C-alpha cells in the first residue's frame, strides 16, 4: 500500500515492513516474521523493485524473521544498531523480559546474518536516531521525502486509535522507552511509521 510518493508499506506482514525510494536507491525497513517472505517478494516483483539497503529497527523476531531470505535473494546492505546488531549476527542474545518472551524468541529463532553493519556506517540519506528502551539497540530512521519528514520507529512506539504509546509489557526498560517516545514526538511536524499499527502524523 502506498503511503506517500516513493513510500510504501508491504501488505499483510507483521511487523510492518516499509519500503522507500531515495533517488534510485530502494530502502526496506525491517523484514517481518518468519514465514512471510512471500509477501515481501511479491511486493518487489509486482513493483519491479529490489532492496539495496535493509534498515533494522531492532532484533525482535517479528522484525528480522525474513532477513536471511531477503539477504540471500537480493544481497542488500544491512544495518542495525549496537547490541541488536550482535543478535542479528548471532553473536549475542537479547535479554528476555519474561519466560514467555524467551519461548517466543526460541520458537521464531532466526538464522544469523553475518554481513550486517553498524548504523554508524550509514550514509547521509537517512538520519539515525537512538530510541532505546524497547530493546537496548532500538533505533529510529528519519528521512525526508518531497519536503516532508517521516520516521520509522520500530517498536519504540506502538499505534492504537491514532495515538502513540510505549508497550510496557514488551519493553526491556520501560522508563527509557518513555523517554525515547518523547524524543520522537519532539521531532514534529513528522509522520511516525510504527512497527505495529498505522502511520501517525504529528503536527
Ligand atoms: Zn514488533
Ligand atoms: Zn519488538
PDB file of N, CA, C and O in Angstrom, residues 89-118:
ATOM      1  N   UNK A  89      23.796 -10.830  14.041  1.00  0.00           N
ATOM      2  CA  UNK A  89      24.972 -11.590  13.584  1.00  0.00           C
ATOM      3  C   UNK A  89      25.118 -12.938  14.299  1.00  0.00           C
ATOM      4  O   UNK A  89      26.014 -13.715  13.988  1.00  0.00           O
ATOM      5  N   UNK A  90      24.258 -13.188  15.276  1.00  0.00           N
ATOM      6  CA  UNK A  90      24.327 -14.447  16.014  1.00  0.00           C
ATOM      7  C   UNK A  90      25.417 -14.447  17.075  1.00  0.00           C
ATOM      8  O   UNK A  90      25.841 -15.506  17.545  1.00  0.00           O
ATOM      9  N   UNK A  91      25.861 -13.260  17.502  1.00  0.00           N
ATOM     10  CA  UNK A  91      26.952 -13.169  18.485  1.00  0.00           C
ATOM     11  C   UNK A  91      26.442 -12.902  19.903  1.00  0.00           C
ATOM     12  O   UNK A  91      27.217 -12.895  20.850  1.00  0.00           O
ATOM     13  N   UNK A  92      25.166 -12.624  20.036  1.00  0.00           N
ATOM     14  CA  UNK A  92      24.594 -12.351  21.364  1.00  0.00           C
ATOM     15  C   UNK A  92      23.101 -12.655  21.323  1.00  0.00           C
ATOM     16  O   UNK A  92      22.516 -12.807  20.247  1.00  0.00           O
ATOM     17  N   UNK A  93      22.532 -12.780  22.530  1.00  0.00           N
ATOM     18  CA  UNK A  93      21.077 -12.944  22.623  1.00  0.00           C
ATOM     19  C   UNK A  93      20.508 -11.713  23.294  1.00  0.00           C
ATOM     20  O   UNK A  93      21.134 -11.149  24.183  1.00  0.00           O
ATOM     21  N   UNK A  94      19.309 -11.321  22.886  1.00  0.00           N
ATOM     22  CA  UNK A  94      18.670 -10.214  23.584  1.00  0.00           C
ATOM     23  C   UNK A  94      18.242 -10.694  24.960  1.00  0.00           C
ATOM     24  O   UNK A  94      17.739 -11.800  25.088  1.00  0.00           O
ATOM     25  N   UNK A  95      18.431  -9.866  25.986  1.00  0.00           N
ATOM     26  CA  UNK A  95      17.901 -10.244  27.285  1.00  0.00           C
ATOM     27  C   UNK A  95      16.379 -10.375  27.183  1.00  0.00           C
ATOM     28  O   UNK A  95      15.741  -9.569  26.510  1.00  0.00           O
ATOM     29  N   UNK A  96      15.819 -11.401  27.819  1.00  0.00           N
ATOM     30  CA  UNK A  96      14.372 -11.598  27.757  1.00  0.00           C
ATOM     31  C   UNK A  96      13.718 -11.068  29.014  1.00  0.00           C
ATOM     32  O   UNK A  96      14.201 -11.284  30.111  1.00  0.00           O
ATOM     33  N   UNK A  97      12.588 -10.402  28.818  1.00  0.00           N
ATOM     34  CA  UNK A  97      11.909  -9.826  29.970  1.00  0.00           C
ATOM     35  C   UNK A  97      11.101 -10.880  30.714  1.00  0.00           C
ATOM     36  O   UNK A  97      10.883 -10.796  31.901  1.00  0.00           O
ATOM     37  N   UNK A  98      10.663 -11.871  29.989  1.00  0.00           N
ATOM     38  CA  UNK A  98       9.807 -12.868  30.621  1.00  0.00           C
ATOM     39  C   UNK A  98      10.069 -14.236  30.016  1.00  0.00           C
ATOM     40  O   UNK A  98      10.659 -14.360  28.945  1.00  0.00           O
ATOM     41  N   UNK A  99       9.591 -15.249  30.694  1.00  0.00           N
ATOM     42  CA  UNK A  99       9.699 -16.610  30.186  1.00  0.00           C
ATOM     43  C   UNK A  99       8.970 -16.725  28.839  1.00  0.00           C
ATOM     44  O   UNK A  99       9.487 -17.310  27.889  1.00  0.00           O
ATOM     45  N   UNK A 100       7.795 -16.096  28.772  1.00  0.00           N
ATOM     46  CA  UNK A 100       7.003 -16.147  27.546  1.00  0.00           C
ATOM     47  C   UNK A 100       7.773 -15.557  26.356  1.00  0.00           C
ATOM     48  O   UNK A 100       7.779 -16.114  25.262  1.00  0.00           O
ATOM     49  N   UNK A 101       8.440 -14.432  26.608  1.00  0.00           N
ATOM     50  CA  UNK A 101       9.211 -13.783  25.547  1.00  0.00           C
ATOM     51  C   UNK A 101      10.361 -14.676  25.083  1.00  0.00           C
ATOM     52  O   UNK A 101      10.674 -14.741  23.900  1.00  0.00           O
ATOM     53  N   UNK A 102      10.974 -15.404  26.021  1.00  0.00           N
ATOM     54  CA  UNK A 102      12.091 -16.263  25.621  1.00  0.00           C
ATOM     55  C   UNK A 102      11.591 -17.469  24.825  1.00  0.00           C
ATOM     56  O   UNK A 102      12.238 -17.916  23.890  1.00  0.00           O
ATOM     57  N   UNK A 103      10.405 -17.973  25.176  1.00  0.00           N
ATOM     58  CA  UNK A 103       9.814 -19.074  24.409  1.00  0.00           C
ATOM     59  C   UNK A 103       9.492 -18.593  22.988  1.00  0.00           C
ATOM     60  O   UNK A 103       9.788 -19.262  22.003  1.00  0.00           O
ATOM     61  N   UNK A 104       8.933 -17.409  22.908  1.00  0.00           N
ATOM     62  CA  UNK A 104       8.593 -16.795  21.617  1.00  0.00           C
ATOM     63  C   UNK A 104       9.839 -16.674  20.736  1.00  0.00           C
ATOM     64  O   UNK A 104       9.841 -17.067  19.571  1.00  0.00           O
ATOM     65  N   UNK A 105      10.922 -16.152  21.339  1.00  0.00           N
ATOM     66  CA  UNK A 105      12.170 -15.986  20.588  1.00  0.00           C
ATOM     67  C   UNK A 105      12.736 -17.326  20.134  1.00  0.00           C
ATOM     68  O   UNK A 105      13.245 -17.448  19.025  1.00  0.00           O
ATOM     69  N   UNK A 106      12.646 -18.335  21.008  1.00  0.00           N
ATOM     70  CA  UNK A 106      13.182 -19.658  20.650  1.00  0.00           C
ATOM     71  C   UNK A 106      12.372 -20.252  19.503  1.00  0.00           C
ATOM     72  O   UNK A 106      12.924 -20.826  18.564  1.00  0.00           O
ATOM     73  N   UNK A 107      11.064 -20.067  19.568  1.00  0.00           N
ATOM     74  CA  UNK A 107      10.172 -20.627  18.541  1.00  0.00           C
ATOM     75  C   UNK A 107      10.459 -19.994  17.184  1.00  0.00           C
ATOM     76  O   UNK A 107      10.439 -20.659  16.156  1.00  0.00           O
ATOM     77  N   UNK A 108      10.715 -18.698  17.207  1.00  0.00           N
ATOM     78  CA  UNK A 108      10.940 -17.968  15.952  1.00  0.00           C
ATOM     79  C   UNK A 108      12.421 -17.701  15.700  1.00  0.00           C
ATOM     80  O   UNK A 108      12.779 -16.706  15.087  1.00  0.00           O
ATOM     81  N   UNK A 109      13.275 -18.585  16.180  1.00  0.00           N
ATOM     82  CA  UNK A 109      14.712 -18.382  16.030  1.00  0.00           C
ATOM     83  C   UNK A 109      15.080 -18.081  14.569  1.00  0.00           C
ATOM     84  O   UNK A 109      14.613 -18.730  13.647  1.00  0.00           O
ATOM     85  N   UNK A 110      15.927 -17.072  14.399  1.00  0.00           N
ATOM     86  CA  UNK A 110      16.295 -16.602  13.063  1.00  0.00           C
ATOM     87  C   UNK A 110      17.762 -16.943  12.815  1.00  0.00           C
ATOM     88  O   UNK A 110      18.601 -16.750  13.696  1.00  0.00           O
ATOM     89  N   UNK A 111      18.058 -17.452  11.625  1.00  0.00           N
ATOM     90  CA  UNK A 111      19.450 -17.765  11.286  1.00  0.00           C
ATOM     91  C   UNK A 111      20.278 -16.474  11.299  1.00  0.00           C
ATOM     92  O   UNK A 111      19.788 -15.419  10.913  1.00  0.00           O
ATOM     93  N   UNK A 112      21.530 -16.553  11.774  1.00  0.00           N
ATOM     94  CA  UNK A 112      22.353 -15.339  11.823  1.00  0.00           C
ATOM     95  C   UNK A 112      22.619 -14.757  10.432  1.00  0.00           C
ATOM     96  O   UNK A 112      22.746 -15.502   9.466  1.00  0.00           O
ATOM     97  N   UNK A 113      22.683 -13.436  10.385  1.00  0.00           N
ATOM     98  CA  UNK A 113      23.112 -12.747   9.169  1.00  0.00           C
ATOM     99  C   UNK A 113      24.419 -12.051   9.524  1.00  0.00           C
ATOM    100  O   UNK A 113      24.440 -11.073  10.260  1.00  0.00           O
ATOM    101  N   UNK A 114      25.514 -12.597   9.028  1.00  0.00           N
ATOM    102  CA  UNK A 114      26.841 -12.096   9.419  1.00  0.00           C
ATOM    103  C   UNK A 114      27.166 -10.763   8.764  1.00  0.00           C
ATOM    104  O   UNK A 114      27.861  -9.930   9.329  1.00  0.00           O
ATOM    105  N   UNK A 115      26.656 -10.606   7.541  1.00  0.00           N
ATOM    106  CA  UNK A 115      27.049  -9.432   6.771  1.00  0.00           C
ATOM    107  C   UNK A 115      26.117  -8.255   7.075  1.00  0.00           C
ATOM    108  O   UNK A 115      25.392  -7.775   6.212  1.00  0.00           O
ATOM    109  N   UNK A 116      26.131  -7.821   8.333  1.00  0.00           N
ATOM    110  CA  UNK A 116      25.308  -6.675   8.739  1.00  0.00           C
ATOM    111  C   UNK A 116      26.220  -5.665   9.422  1.00  0.00           C
ATOM    112  O   UNK A 116      27.134  -6.039  10.152  1.00  0.00           O
ATOM    113  N   UNK A 117      25.965  -4.377   9.173  1.00  0.00           N
ATOM    114  CA  UNK A 117      26.847  -3.317   9.660  1.00  0.00           C
ATOM    115  C   UNK A 117      26.181  -2.463  10.719  1.00  0.00           C
ATOM    116  O   UNK A 117      24.954  -2.398  10.810  1.00  0.00           O
ATOM    117  N   UNK A 118      27.021  -1.734  11.440  1.00  0.00           N
ATOM    118  CA  UNK A 118      26.517  -0.800  12.435  1.00  0.00           C
ATOM    119  C   UNK A 118      25.934   0.437  11.742  1.00  0.00           C
ATOM    120  O   UNK A 118      26.482   0.900  10.739  1.00  0.00           O
TER     121      UNK A 118
END
